[in-house]
Structures are given as C-alpha cells and as structure tokens.
mmCIF file of C-alpha atoms and ligand atoms in Angstrom:
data_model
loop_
_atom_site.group_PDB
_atom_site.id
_atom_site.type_symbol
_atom_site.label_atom_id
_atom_site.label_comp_id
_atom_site.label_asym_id
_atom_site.label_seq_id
_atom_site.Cartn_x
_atom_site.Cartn_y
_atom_site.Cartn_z
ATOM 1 C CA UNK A 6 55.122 113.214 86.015
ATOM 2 C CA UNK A 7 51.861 112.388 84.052
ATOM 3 C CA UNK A 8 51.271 114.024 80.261
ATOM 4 C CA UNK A 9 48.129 112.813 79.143
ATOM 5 C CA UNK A 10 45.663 113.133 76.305
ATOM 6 C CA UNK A 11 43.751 116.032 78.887
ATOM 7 C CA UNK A 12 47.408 118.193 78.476
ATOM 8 C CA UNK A 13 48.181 117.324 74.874
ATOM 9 C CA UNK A 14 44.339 118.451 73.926
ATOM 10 C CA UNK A 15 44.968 121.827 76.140
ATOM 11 C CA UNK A 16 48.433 122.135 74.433
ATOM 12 C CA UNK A 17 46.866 122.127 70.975
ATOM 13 C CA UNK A 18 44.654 124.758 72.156
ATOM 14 C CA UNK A 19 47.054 126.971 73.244
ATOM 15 C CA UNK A 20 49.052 126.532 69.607
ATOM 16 C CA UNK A 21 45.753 127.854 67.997
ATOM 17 C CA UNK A 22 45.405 131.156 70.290
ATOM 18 C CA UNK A 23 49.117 131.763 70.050
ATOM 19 C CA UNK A 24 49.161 131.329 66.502
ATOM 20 C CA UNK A 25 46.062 133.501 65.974
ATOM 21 C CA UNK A 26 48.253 136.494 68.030
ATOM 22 C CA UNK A 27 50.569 136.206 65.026
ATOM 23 C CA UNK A 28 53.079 133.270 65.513
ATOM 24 C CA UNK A 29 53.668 131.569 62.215
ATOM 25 C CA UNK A 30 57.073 129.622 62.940
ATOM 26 C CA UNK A 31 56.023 126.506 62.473
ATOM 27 C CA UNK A 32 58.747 124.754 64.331
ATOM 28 C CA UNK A 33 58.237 127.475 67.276
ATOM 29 C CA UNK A 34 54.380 126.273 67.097
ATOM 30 C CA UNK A 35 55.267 122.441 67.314
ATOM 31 C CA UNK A 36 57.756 122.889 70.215
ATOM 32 C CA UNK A 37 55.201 124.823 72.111
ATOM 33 C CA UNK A 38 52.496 121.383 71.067
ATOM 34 C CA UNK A 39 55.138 119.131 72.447
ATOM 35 C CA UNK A 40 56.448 120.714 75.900
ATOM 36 C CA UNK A 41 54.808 119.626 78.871
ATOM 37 C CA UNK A 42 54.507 122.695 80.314
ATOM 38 C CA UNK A 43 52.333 122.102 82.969
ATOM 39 C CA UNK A 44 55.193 120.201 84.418
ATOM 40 C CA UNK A 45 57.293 123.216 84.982
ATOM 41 C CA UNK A 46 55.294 124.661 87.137
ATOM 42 C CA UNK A 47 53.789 123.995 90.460
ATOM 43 C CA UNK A 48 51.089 121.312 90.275
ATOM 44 C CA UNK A 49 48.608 123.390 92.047
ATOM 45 C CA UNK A 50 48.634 125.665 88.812
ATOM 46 C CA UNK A 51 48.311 122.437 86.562
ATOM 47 C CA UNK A 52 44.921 123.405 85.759
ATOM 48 C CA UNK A 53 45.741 126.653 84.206
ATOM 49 C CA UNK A 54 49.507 125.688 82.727
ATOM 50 C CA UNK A 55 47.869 125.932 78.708
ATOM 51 C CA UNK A 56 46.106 129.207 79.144
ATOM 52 C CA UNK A 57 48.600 131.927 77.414
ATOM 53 C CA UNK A 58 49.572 133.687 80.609
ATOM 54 C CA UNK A 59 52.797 134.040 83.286
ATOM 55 C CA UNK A 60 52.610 132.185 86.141
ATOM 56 C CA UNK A 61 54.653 132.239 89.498
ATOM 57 C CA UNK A 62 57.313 129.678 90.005
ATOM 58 C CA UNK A 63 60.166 129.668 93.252
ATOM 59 C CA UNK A 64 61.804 132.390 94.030
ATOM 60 C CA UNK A 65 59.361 135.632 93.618
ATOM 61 C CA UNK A 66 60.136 134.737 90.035
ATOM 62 C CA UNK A 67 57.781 133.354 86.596
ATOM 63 C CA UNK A 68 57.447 131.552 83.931
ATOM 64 C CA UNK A 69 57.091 133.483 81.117
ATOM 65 C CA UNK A 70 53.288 133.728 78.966
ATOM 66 C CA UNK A 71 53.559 130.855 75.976
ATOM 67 C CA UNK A 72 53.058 133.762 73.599
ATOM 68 C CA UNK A 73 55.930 135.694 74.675
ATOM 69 C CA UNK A 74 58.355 132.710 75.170
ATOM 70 C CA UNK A 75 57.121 132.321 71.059
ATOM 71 C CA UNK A 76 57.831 135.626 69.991
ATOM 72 C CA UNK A 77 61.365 136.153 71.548
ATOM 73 C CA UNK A 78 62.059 132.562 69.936
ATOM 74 C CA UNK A 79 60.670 133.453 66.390
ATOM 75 C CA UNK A 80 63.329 136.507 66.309
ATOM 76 C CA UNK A 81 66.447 134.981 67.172
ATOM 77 C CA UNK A 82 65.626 132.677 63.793
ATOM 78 C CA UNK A 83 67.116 129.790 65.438
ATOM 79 C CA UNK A 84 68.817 127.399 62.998
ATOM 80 C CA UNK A 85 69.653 123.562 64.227
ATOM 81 C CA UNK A 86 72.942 123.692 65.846
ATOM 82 C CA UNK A 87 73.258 127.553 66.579
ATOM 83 C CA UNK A 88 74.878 128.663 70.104
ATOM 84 C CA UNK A 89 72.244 130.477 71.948
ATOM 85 C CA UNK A 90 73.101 132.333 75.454
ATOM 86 C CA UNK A 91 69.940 132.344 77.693
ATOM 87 C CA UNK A 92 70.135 135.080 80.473
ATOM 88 C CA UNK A 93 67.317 133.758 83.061
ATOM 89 C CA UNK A 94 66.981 129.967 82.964
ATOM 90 C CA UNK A 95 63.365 130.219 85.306
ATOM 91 C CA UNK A 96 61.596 127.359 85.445
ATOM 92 C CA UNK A 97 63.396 125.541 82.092
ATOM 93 C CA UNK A 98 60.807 126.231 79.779
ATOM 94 C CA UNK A 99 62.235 128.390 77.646
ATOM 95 C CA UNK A 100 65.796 126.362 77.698
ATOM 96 C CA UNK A 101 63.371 123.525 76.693
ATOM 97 C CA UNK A 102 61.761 125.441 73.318
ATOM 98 C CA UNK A 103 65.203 126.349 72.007
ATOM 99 C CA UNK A 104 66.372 122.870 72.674
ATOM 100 C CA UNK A 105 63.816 121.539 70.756
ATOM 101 C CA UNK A 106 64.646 123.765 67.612
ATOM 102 C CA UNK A 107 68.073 122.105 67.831
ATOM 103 C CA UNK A 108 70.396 124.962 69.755
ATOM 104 C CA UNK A 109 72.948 124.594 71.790
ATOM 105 C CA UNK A 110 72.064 126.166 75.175
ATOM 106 C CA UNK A 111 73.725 127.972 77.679
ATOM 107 C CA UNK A 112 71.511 129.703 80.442
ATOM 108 C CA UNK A 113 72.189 131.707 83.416
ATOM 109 C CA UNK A 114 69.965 131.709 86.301
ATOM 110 C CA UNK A 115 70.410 133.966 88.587
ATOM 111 C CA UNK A 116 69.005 132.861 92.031
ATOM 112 C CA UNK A 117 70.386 129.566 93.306
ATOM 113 C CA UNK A 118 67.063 127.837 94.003
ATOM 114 C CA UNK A 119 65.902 127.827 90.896
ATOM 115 C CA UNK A 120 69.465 127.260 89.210
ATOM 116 C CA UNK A 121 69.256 124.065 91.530
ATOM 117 C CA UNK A 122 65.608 122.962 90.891
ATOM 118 C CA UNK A 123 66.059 123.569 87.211
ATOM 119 C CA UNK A 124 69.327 121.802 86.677
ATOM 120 C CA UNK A 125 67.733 118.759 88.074
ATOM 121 C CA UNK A 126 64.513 119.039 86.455
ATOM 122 C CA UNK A 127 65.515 119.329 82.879
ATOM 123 C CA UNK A 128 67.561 116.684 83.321
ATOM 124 C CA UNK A 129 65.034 114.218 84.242
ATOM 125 C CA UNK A 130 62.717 115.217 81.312
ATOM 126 C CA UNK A 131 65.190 114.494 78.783
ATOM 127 C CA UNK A 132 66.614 118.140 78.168
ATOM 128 C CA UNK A 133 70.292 118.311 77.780
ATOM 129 C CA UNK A 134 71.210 122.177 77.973
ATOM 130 C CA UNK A 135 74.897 122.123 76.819
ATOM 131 C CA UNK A 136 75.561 124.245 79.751
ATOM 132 C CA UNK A 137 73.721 125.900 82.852
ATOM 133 C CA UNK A 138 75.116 128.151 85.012
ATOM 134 C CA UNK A 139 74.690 130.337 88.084
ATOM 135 C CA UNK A 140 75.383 133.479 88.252
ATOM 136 C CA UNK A 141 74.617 137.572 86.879
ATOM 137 C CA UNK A 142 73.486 137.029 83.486
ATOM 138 C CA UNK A 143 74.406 140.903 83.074
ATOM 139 C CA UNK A 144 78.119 139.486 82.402
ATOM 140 C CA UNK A 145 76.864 136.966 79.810
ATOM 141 C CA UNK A 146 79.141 133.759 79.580
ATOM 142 C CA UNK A 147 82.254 135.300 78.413
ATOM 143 C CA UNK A 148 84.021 131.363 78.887
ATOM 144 C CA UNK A 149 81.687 129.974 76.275
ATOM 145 C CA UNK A 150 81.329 133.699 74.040
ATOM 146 C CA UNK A 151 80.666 134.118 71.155
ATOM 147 C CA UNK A 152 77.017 133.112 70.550
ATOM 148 C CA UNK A 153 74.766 132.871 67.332
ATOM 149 C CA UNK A 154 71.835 133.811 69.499
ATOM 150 C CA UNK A 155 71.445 136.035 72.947
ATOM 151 C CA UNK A 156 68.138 135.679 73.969
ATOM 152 C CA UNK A 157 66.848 137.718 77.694
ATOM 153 C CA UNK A 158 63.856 136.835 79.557
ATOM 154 C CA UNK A 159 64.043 139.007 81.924
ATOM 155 C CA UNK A 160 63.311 143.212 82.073
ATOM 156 C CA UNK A 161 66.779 144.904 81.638
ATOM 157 C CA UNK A 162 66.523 148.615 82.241
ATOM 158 C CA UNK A 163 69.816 148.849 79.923
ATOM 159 C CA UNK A 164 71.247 146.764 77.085
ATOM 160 C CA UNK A 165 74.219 144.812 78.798
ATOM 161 C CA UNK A 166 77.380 145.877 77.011
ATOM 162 C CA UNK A 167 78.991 142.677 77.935
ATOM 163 C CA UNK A 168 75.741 140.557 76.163
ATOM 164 C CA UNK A 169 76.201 142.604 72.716
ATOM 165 C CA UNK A 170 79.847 141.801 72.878
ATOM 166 C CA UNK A 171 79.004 138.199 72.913
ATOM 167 C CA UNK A 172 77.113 138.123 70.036
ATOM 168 C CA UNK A 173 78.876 136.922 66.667
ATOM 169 C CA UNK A 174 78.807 138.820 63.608
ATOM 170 C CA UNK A 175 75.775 137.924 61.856
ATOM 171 C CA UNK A 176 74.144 137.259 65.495
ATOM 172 C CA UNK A 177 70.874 138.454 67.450
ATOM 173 C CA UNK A 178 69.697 139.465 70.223
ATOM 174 C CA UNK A 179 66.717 139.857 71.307
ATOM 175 C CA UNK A 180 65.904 141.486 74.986
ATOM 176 C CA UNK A 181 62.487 143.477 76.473
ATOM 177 C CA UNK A 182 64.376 146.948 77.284
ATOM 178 C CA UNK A 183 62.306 149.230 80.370
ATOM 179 C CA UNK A 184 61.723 149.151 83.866
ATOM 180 C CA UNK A 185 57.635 148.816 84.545
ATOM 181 C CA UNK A 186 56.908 148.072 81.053
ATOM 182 C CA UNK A 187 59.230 146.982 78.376
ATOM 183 C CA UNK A 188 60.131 147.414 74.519
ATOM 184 C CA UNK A 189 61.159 144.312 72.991
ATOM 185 C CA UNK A 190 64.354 144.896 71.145
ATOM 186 C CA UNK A 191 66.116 142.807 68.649
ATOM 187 C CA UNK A 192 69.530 143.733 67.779
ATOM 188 C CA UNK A 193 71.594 142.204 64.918
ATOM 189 C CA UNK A 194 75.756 142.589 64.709
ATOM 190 C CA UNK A 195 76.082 143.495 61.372
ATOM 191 C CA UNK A 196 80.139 143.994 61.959
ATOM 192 C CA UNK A 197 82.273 144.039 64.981
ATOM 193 C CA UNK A 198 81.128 147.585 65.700
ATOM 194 C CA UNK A 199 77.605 148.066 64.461
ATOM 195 C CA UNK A 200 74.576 147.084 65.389
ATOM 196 C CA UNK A 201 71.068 146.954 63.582
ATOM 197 C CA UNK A 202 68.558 147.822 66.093
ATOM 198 C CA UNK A 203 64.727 147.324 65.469
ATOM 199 C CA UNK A 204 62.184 147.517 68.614
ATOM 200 C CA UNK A 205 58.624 146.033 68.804
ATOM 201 C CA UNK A 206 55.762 145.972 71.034
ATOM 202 C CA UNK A 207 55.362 146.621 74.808
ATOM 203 C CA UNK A 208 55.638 143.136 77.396
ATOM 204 C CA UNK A 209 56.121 142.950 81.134
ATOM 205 C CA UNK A 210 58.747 141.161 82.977
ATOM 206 C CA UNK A 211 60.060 140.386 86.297
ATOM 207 C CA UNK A 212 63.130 142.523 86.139
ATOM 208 C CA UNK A 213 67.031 141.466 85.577
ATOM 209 C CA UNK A 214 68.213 141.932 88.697
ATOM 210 C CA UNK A 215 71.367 144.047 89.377
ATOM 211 C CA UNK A 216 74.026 143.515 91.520
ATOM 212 C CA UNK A 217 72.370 145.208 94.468
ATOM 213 C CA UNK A 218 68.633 143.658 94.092
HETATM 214 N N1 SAM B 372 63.106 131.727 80.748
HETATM 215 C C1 SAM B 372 62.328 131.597 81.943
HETATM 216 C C2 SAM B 372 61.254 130.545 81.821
HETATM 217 O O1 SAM B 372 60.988 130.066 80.720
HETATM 218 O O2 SAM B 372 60.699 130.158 82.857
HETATM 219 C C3 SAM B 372 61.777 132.935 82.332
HETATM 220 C C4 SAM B 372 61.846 133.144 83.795
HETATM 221 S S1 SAM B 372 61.533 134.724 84.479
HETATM 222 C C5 SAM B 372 60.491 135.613 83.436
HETATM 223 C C6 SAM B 372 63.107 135.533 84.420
HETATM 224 C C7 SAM B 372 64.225 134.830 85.123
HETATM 225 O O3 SAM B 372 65.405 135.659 85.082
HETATM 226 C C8 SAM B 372 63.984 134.544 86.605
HETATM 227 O O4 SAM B 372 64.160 133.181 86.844
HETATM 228 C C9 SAM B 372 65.040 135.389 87.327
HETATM 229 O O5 SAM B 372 65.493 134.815 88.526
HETATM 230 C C10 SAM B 372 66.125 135.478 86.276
HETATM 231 N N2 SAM B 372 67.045 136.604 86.468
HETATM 232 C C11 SAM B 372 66.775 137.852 86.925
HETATM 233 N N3 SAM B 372 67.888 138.597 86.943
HETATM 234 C C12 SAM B 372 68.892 137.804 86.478
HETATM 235 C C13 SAM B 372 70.287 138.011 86.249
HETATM 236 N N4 SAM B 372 70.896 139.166 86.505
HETATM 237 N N5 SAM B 372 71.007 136.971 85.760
HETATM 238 C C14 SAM B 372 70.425 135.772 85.480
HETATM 239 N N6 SAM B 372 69.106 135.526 85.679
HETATM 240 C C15 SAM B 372 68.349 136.533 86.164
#
C-alpha cells in the first residue's frame, strides 16, 4: 500500500481541475490532496485513480468522479463533529472525505462484498467510520437517527421518506434524484414538517437499488 511523491503530485493536480470546476471549500479541497485514492480502487486502474472521473470497483458498482464526491460534500456544510448518514459506502472513499472534515459516519452499503471489502479496508488505512452497516440504505439507520447530514451516492428515482425523516431540524440532505440522468437535490428541514428544497445540475449514477434489483 505505497503513496508516493508520483500520487501526491497527481493528487495536487486533480485539486487544481476540481477547483477550477467551481469547488472552493477549502477543507473539501485538502481532504481530496490527502486521500490516497488510488488505493481504493483496483491497482490495475492506479494509473488513472487522479484523473476526475468514475471508475469501476466490485460488484457492477463505482467509485464516484473526485468532482462529484466534492460537490455533494461542499452542500451538506459539514461542521467537525456533525452526524452524517451515508447511503452507499462503495469503495470508502467518500466515508473517507467526510471523515476527514471531522463527521461522525454512518454508511450503508448495500451489497455484501463490498460492505465486507470496505469494512476491512478503511480500517487498515486509519479510517474509523463510527458505524458501517449492511443493508437497504432506502430505510436509512433509524437505530442511530437523527442525523446533521444525509448524504446519497447513489441514483434514487424517489426521495426516501424514511431518509428525510432522519434528518434533524436544521439538517441536509443532499441526493442526485432521476433514473438515467439525475438532478442533484439538496434539501434542508427547516421544522419538523417542512422542507427547503433547492436542485442543481445534472450527474449520473449507478442507481439505488430497490428491493427487487
Ligand atoms: N460513496 C461511494 C464511493 O465513494 O465509492 C460511491 C459508490 S457508488 C457510486 C454507489 C454505491 O451505492 C454502490 O456501492 C452501491 O452498491 C450502493 N447502493 C446501491 N443501492 C443501495 C441501497 N439501496 N442501499 C445502500 N447502498 C446502495
């Protein structure tokens, strides 16, 4: 499990070219500068892990482009300390950006491998997750509810009632909403019946699979 001067030169690339597509957190645009993130992926990809794309991990499944993993962090406004609900732990990295802003994470992974894979994995870089579980992510954590932060990286063709439920007053949410293509949505509970809603661009995800799929 090498990191060398090679990846930490490629990772200070890849701050620049996210930051030029509009990421200004700055402690989004160190945690991206200090994860590894060629080692959550297969080696045979290690070549290509600091160009701003998706890759494939286990599973049929991905890890998400750097510049999308930045812009779903940068709106949940993560403060040192806050609960954050993950709903599709993948291949850590994620877990591993909001760890390093200081949250307290609980992810859900969905398909057992990676649940598996990733549990051991984080471990043995030095993340400590407060909790990771498997299971359908659609049902949130209701155990360990209410959360600061909800954050979904995975396409959900509907807004999980049982995720906005989970949210705290004050809270967000932040979740790509469509089936082919989806809206990213960020929804704030302004009280425990409304919700401020406010979408942005378009993204494409593997989708959050259902009960059937
Ligand atoms: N956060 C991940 C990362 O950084 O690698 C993103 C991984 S990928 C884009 C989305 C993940 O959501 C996949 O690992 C997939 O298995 C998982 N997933 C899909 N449906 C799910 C569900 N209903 N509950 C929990 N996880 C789910």
């Amino acid at each position: 499990m090498q990191d060398n001067y090679r990846h930490k030169g490629k990772r200070q690339q890849l701050v620049k070219t996210v930051k030029k597509k509009g990421i200004t957190d700055k402690a989004v645009l160190d945690a991206i500068g200090k994860i590894p993130r060629h080692l959550f992926m297969d080696s045979s990809f290690e070549d290509h892990a600091y160009q701003d794309k998706a890759f494939p991990i286990a599973a049929d499944q991905t890890i998400s482009q750097p510049y999308t993993v930045a812009f779903q962090t940068e709106k949940l406004e993560i403060e040192k300390g806050d609960k954050v609900l993950e709903i599709g732990t993948g291949s850590g990295y994620q877990t591993a950006v909001l760890c390093e802003l200081g949250a307290k994470v609980y992810s859900i992974e969905r398909q057992r491998e990676l649940y598996r894979k990733t549990k051991m994995f984080l471990n043995k870089i030095g993340y400590r997750p407060k909790h990771l579980s498997f299971g359908d992510g659609y049902k949130g954590m209701p155990d360990y509810a209410p959360f600061d932060k909800i954050i979904v990286t995975a396409g959900a063709p509907f807004v999980p009632k049982d995720l906005l439920g989970q949210l705290k007053v004050g809270g967000r949410m932040v979740i790509p909403v469509g089936d082919d293509v989806q809206t990213m949505t960020l929804f704030i509970r302004k009280s425990p019946t409304e919700f401020d809603k406010t979408e942005f661009g378009q993204f494409r995800f593997v989708p959050l699979l259902g009960d059937k799929n």
